[in-house]
CSV table of C-alpha atoms in Angstrom, one decimal:
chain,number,residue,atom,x,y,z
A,769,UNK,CA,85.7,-23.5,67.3
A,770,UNK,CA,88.5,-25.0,69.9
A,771,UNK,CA,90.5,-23.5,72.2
A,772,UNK,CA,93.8,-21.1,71.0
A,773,UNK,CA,96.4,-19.3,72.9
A,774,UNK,CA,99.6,-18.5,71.4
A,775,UNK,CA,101.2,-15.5,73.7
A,776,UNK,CA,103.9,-13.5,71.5
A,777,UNK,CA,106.8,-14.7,73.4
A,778,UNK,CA,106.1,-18.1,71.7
A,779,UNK,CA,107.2,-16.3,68.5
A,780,UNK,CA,110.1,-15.4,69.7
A,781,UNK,CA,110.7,-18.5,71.0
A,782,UNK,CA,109.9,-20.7,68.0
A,783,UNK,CA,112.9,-17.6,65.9
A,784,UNK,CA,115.4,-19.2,68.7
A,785,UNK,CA,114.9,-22.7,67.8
A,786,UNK,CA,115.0,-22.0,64.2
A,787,UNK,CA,117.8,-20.2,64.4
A,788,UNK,CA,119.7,-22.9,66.9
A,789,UNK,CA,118.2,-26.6,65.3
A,790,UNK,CA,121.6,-26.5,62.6
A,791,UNK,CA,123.6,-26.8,66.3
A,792,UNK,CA,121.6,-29.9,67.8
A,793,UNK,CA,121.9,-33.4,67.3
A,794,UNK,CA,119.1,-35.0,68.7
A,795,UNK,CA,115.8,-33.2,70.2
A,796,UNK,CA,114.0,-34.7,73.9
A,797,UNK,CA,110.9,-33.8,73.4
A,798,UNK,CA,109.1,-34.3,76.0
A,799,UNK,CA,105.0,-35.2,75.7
A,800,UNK,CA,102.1,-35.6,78.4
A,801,UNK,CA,101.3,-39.2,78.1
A,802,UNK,CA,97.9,-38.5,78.6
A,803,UNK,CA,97.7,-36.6,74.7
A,804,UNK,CA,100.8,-38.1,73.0
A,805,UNK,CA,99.2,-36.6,69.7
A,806,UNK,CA,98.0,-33.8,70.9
A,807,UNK,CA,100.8,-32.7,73.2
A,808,UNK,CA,103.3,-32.5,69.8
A,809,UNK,CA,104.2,-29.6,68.3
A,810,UNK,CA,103.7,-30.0,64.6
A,811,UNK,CA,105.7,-26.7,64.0
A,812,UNK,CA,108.9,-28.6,65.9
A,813,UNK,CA,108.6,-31.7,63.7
A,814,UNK,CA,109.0,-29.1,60.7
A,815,UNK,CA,112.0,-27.0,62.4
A,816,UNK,CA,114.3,-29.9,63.3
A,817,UNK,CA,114.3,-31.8,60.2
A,818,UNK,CA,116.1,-34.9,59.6
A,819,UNK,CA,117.4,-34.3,63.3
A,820,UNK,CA,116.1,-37.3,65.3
A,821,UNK,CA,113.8,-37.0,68.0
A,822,UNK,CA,113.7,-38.9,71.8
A,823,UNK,CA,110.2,-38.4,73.1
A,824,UNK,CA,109.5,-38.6,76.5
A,825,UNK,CA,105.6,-39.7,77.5
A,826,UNK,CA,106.2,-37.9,80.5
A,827,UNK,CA,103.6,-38.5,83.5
A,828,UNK,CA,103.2,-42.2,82.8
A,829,UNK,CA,101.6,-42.5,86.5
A,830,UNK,CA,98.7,-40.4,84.9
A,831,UNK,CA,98.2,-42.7,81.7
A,832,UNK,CA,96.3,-45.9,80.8
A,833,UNK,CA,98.9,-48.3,80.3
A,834,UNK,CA,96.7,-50.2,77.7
A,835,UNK,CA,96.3,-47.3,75.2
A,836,UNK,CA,99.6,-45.9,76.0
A,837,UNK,CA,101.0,-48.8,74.5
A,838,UNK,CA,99.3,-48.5,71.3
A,839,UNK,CA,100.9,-45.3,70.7
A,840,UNK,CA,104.6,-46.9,71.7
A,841,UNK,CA,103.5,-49.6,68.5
A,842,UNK,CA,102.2,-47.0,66.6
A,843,UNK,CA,105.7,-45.1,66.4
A,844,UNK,CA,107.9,-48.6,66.9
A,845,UNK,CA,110.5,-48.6,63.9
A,846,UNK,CA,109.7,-45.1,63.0
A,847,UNK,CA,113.4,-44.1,61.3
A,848,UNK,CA,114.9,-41.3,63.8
A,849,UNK,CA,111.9,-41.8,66.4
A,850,UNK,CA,112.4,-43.4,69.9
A,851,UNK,CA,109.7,-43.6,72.6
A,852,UNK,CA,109.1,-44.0,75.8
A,853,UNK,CA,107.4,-43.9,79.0
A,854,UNK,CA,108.8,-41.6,81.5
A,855,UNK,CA,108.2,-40.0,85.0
A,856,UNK,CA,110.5,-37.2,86.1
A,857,UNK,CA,109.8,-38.1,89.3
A,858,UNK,CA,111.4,-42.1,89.0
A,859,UNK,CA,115.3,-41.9,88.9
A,860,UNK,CA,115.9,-45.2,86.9
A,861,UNK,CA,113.5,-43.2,83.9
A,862,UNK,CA,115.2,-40.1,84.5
A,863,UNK,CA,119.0,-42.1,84.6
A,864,UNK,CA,118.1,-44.2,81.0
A,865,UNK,CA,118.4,-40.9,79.1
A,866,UNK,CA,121.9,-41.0,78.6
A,867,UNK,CA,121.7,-44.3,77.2
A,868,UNK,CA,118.5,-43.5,74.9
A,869,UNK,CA,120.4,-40.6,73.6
A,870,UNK,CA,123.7,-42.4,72.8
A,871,UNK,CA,121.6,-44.9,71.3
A,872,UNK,CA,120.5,-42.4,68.7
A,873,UNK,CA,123.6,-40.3,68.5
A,874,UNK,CA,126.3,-43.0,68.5
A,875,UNK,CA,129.3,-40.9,66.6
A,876,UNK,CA,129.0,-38.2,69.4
A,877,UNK,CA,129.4,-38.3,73.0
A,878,UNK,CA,133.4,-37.4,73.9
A,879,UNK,CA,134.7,-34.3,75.6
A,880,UNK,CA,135.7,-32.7,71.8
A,881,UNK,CA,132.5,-33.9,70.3
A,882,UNK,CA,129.3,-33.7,73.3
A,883,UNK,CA,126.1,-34.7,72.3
A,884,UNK,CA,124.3,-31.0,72.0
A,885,UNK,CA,120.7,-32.4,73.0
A,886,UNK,CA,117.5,-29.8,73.2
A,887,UNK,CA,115.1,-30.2,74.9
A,888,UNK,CA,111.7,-29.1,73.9
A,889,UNK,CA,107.6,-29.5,74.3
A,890,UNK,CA,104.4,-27.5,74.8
A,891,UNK,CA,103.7,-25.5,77.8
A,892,UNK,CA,103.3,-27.8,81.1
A,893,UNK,CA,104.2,-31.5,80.1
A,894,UNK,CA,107.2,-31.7,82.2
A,895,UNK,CA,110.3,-30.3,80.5
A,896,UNK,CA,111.8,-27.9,83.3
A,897,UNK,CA,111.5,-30.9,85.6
A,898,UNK,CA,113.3,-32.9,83.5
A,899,UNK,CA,116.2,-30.8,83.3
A,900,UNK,CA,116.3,-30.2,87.0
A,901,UNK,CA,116.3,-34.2,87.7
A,902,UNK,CA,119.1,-34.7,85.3
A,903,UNK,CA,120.9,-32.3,86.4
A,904,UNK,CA,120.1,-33.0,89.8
A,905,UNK,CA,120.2,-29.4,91.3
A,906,UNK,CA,117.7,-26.9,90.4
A,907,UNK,CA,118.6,-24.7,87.5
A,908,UNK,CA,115.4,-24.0,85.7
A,909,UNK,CA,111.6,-22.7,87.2
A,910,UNK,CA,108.8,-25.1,87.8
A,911,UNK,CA,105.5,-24.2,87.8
A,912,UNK,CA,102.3,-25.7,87.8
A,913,UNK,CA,101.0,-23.6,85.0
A,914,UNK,CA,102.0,-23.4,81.3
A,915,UNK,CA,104.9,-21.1,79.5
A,916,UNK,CA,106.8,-20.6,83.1
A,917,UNK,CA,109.9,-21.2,81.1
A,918,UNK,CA,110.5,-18.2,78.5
A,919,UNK,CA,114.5,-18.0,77.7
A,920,UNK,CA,117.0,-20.7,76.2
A,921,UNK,CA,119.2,-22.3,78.9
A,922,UNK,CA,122.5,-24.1,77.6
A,923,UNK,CA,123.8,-26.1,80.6
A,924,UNK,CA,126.1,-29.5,80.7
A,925,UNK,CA,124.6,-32.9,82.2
A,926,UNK,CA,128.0,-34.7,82.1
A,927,UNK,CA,131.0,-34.9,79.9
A,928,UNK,CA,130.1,-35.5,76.4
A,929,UNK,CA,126.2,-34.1,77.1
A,930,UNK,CA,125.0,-31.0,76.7
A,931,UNK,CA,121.4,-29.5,77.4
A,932,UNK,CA,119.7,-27.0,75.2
A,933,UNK,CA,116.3,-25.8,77.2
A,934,UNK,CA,113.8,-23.9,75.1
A,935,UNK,CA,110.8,-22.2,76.2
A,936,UNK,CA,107.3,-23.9,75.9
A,937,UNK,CA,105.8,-23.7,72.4
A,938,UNK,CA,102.2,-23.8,71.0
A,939,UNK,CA,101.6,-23.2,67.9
A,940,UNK,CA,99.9,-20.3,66.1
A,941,UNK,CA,96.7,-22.0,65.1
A,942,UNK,CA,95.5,-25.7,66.5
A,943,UNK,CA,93.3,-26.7,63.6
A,944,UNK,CA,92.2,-29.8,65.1
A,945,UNK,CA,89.0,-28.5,67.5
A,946,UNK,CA,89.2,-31.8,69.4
A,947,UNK,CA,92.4,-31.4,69.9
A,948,UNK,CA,92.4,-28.1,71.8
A,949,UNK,CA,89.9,-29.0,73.7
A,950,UNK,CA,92.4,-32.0,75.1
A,951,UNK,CA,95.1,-29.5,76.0
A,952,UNK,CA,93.2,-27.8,77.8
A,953,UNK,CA,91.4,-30.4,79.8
A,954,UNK,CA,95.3,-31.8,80.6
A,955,UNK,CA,96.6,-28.2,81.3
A,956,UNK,CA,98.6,-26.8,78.3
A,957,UNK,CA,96.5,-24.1,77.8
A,958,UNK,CA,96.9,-21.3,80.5
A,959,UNK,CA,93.5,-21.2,82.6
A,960,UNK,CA,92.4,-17.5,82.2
A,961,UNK,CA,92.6,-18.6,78.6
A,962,UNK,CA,89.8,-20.7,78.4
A,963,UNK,CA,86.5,-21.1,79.3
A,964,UNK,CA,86.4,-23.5,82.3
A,965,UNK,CA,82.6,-24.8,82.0
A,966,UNK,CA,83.1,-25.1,78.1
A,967,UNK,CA,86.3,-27.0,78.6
A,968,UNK,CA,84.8,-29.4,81.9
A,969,UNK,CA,81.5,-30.3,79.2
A,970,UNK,CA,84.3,-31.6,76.8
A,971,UNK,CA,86.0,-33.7,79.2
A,972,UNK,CA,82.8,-34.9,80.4
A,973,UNK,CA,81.7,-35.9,77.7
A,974,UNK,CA,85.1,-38.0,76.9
A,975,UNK,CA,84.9,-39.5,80.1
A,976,UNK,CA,81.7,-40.6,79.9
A,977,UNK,CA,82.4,-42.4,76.1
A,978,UNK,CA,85.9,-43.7,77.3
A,979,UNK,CA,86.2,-44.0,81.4
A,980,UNK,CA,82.5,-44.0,82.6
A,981,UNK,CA,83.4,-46.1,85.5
A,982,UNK,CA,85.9,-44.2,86.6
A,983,UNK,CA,83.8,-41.3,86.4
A,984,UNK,CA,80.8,-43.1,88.3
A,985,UNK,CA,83.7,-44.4,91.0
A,986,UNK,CA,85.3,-40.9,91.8
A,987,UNK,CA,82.0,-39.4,92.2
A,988,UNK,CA,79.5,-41.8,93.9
A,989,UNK,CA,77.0,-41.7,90.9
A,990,UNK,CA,73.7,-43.9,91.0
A,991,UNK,CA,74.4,-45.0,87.6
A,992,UNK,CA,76.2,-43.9,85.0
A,993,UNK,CA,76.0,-41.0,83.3
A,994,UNK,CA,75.0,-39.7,80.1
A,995,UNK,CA,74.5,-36.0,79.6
A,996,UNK,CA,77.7,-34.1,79.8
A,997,UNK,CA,75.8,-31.1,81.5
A,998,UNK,CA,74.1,-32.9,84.1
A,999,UNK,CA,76.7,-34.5,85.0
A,1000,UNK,CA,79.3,-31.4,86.1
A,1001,UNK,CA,75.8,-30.1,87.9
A,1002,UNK,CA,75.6,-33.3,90.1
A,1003,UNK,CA,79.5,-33.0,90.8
A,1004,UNK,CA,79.0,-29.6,91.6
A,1005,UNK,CA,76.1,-30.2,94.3
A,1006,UNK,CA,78.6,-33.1,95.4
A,1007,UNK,CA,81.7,-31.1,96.1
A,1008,UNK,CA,79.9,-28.3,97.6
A,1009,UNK,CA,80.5,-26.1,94.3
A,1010,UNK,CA,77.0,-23.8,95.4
A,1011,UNK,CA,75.8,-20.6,95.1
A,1012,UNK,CA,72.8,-19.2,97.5
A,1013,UNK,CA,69.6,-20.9,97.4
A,1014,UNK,CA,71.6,-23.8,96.7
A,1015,UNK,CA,71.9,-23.1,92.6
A,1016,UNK,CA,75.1,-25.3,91.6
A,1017,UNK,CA,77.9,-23.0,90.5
A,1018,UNK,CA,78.8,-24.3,87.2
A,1019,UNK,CA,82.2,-22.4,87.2
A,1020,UNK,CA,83.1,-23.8,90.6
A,1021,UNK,CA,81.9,-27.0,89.8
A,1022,UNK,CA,84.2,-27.4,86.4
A,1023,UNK,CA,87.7,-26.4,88.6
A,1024,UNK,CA,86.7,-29.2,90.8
A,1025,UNK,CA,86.6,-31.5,87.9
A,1026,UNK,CA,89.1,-30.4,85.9
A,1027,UNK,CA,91.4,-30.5,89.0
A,1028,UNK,CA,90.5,-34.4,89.6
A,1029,UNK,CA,91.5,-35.1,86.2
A,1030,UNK,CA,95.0,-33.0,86.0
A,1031,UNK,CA,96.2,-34.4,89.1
A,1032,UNK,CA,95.1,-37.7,88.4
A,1033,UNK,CA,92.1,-38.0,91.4
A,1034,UNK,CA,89.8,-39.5,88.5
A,1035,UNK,CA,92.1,-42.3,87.0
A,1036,UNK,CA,94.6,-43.2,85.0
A,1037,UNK,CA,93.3,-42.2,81.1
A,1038,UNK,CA,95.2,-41.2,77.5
A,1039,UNK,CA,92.6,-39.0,75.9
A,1040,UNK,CA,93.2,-40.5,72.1
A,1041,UNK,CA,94.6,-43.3,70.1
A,1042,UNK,CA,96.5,-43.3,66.8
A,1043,UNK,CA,93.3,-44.3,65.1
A,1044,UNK,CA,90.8,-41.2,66.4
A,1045,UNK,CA,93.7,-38.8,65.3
A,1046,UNK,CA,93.5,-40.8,62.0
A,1047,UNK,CA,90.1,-39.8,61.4
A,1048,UNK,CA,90.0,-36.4,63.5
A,1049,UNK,CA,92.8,-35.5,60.7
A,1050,UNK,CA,90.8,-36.7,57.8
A,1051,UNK,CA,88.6,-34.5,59.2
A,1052,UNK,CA,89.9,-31.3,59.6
A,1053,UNK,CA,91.6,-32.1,55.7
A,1054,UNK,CA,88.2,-32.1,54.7
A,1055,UNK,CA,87.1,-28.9,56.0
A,1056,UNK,CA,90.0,-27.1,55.0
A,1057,UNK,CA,89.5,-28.5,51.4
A,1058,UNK,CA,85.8,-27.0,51.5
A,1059,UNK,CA,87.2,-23.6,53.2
A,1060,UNK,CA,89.4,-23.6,50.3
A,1061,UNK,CA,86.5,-24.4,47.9
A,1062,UNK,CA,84.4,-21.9,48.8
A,1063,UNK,CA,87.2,-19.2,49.0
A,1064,UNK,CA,87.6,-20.2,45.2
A,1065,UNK,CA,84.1,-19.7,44.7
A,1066,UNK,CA,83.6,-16.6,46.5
A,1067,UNK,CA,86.4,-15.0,44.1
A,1068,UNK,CA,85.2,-16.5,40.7
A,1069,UNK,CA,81.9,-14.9,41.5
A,1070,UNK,CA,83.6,-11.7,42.5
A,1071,UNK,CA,85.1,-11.6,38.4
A,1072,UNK,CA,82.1,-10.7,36.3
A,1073,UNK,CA,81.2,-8.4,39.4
A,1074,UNK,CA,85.1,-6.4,38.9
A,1075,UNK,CA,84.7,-6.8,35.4
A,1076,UNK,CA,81.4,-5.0,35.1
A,1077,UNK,CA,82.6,-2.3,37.4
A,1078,UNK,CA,85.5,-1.6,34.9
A,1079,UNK,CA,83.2,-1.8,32.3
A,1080,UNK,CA,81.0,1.0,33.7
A,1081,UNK,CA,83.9,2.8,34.3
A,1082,UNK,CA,85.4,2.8,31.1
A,1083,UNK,CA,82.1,3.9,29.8
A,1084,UNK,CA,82.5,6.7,32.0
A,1085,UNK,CA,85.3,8.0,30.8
A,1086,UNK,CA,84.9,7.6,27.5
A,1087,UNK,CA,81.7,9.6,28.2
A,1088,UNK,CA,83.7,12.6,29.8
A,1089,UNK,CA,86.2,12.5,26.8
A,1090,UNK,CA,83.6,13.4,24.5
């Protein structure tokens, strides 16, 4: 089934940046490099149009370089698309901006006409840190958590620059199963949202097809592992994640993983390539096709049924009449 949370200040939120895209020129958005797919908003791509996009691939020092670069090729001469690796936390990434967004926006930039750039992403990947670094003062809450930021800031980096912050945005429904699953193992879904042992089997069981070695390495594992299950049991009697009588406590034992792989104890990883969202997509078209099917089905079927209830009731009356 997945993972969904979609509090109702994000519809609020996503009214604002309807209502404010006809007044920006180019939108940071700002992605975990760890889920470039999954951390987009496919609502956002809809609301801004034809209005080109910078996105950020924000904590690079988290990410496999090697797949990381397919998605960087994958979006490479993409008309009103530029990518790249970033780190709020590196000042040379953080001072390139201004050039990546003149780059894009070349016939604004003065004092009478300032680049009006907003910045926008889903919950947790980075975006309030960003503007704090480029405006190098504090002006917007961090938090380690998702949606900490819930009201539009309009602040100026420099002359000629202008920052539009918006509030962190899922999206009402994330049809892609697989894809939920990802933002919650990365974060993007608030914890008391999810279901931590559910969550810790799926990322087991990624990092067991994609990063087994890290996975033996972190943990000190005889060999490497193949059952998902087992697994988070033997890193719970590792880490000391025990009830009495020396049960593992599964609930325990997924925070402990889940926390190695948020804060990057496990590894460097990128949970997907442009080629498993390919067919995850092709996917999730075909069940929405046979959804669609079946809903035809169910109401052809439900015809004769109406039709012979109208019958009998036309019969009815016609009975009464006489």
């Amino acid at each position: 089934m997945g993972v969904q949370w979609y509090p109702g200040h994000m519809n609020k939120a996503r009214r604002e940046i309807e209502d404010v895209m006809t007044q920006v020129d180019i939108v940071i958005e700002v992605l975990d490099a760890r889920i470039p797919d999954s951390s987009q908003n496919p609502m956002l791509n809809t609301l801004r149009g034809e209005v080109p996009v910078l996105r950020l691939l924000n904590k690079k020092d988290l990410a496999d370089k090697t797949r990381l670069h397919l998605w960087l090729e994958h979006w490479r001469g993409n008309d009103g698309i530029l990518a790249h690796p970033f780190s709020t936390l590196e000042k040379s990434d953080v001072a390139k901006i201004s050039q990546w967004v003149a780059q894009m926006v070349p016939h604004r930039g003065s004092a009478e006409k300032p680049i009006r750039a907003m910045i926008a992403g889903i919950p947790n990947v980075g975006k309030s840190s960003l503007m704090n670094a480029l405006l190098g003062r504090r002006v917007a809450k961090v938090g380690d958590e998702p949606a900490v930021t819930k009201a539009q800031q309009k602040l100026k980096v420099k002359e000629g620059f202008q920052l539009l912050d918006t509030p962190g945005i899922l999206w009402p429904k994330i049809e892609n199963p697989d894809a939920s699953y990802r933002l919650a193992v990365t974060g993007a879904v608030r914890d008391t949202a999810i279901d931590y042992e559910d969550v810790a089997l799926a990322g087991l069981k990624f990092f067991i097809a994609d990063y087994v070695e890290a996975l033996t390495t972190r943990y000190k594992l005889k060999e490497a592992p193949n059952d998902p299950y087992e697994t988070l049991k033997i890193i719970g009697s590792k880490r000391g994640a025990l009830r009495s009588g020396g049960k593992v406590d599964m609930h325990k034992a997924a925070e402990v993983f889940l926390n190695d792989v948020r804060t990057g104890a496990i590894g460097p990883y990128v949970m997907e390539t442009p080629d498993m969202i390919a067919a995850e997509e092709l996917l999730v078209e075909e069940a929405k096709a046979k959804k669609e099917a079946e809903r035809q089905a169910r109401l052809a079927a439900a015809v004769p049924q109406r039709q012979q209830a109208s019958n009998q009731e036309y019969r009815r009356q016609q009975q009464d009449k006489e």
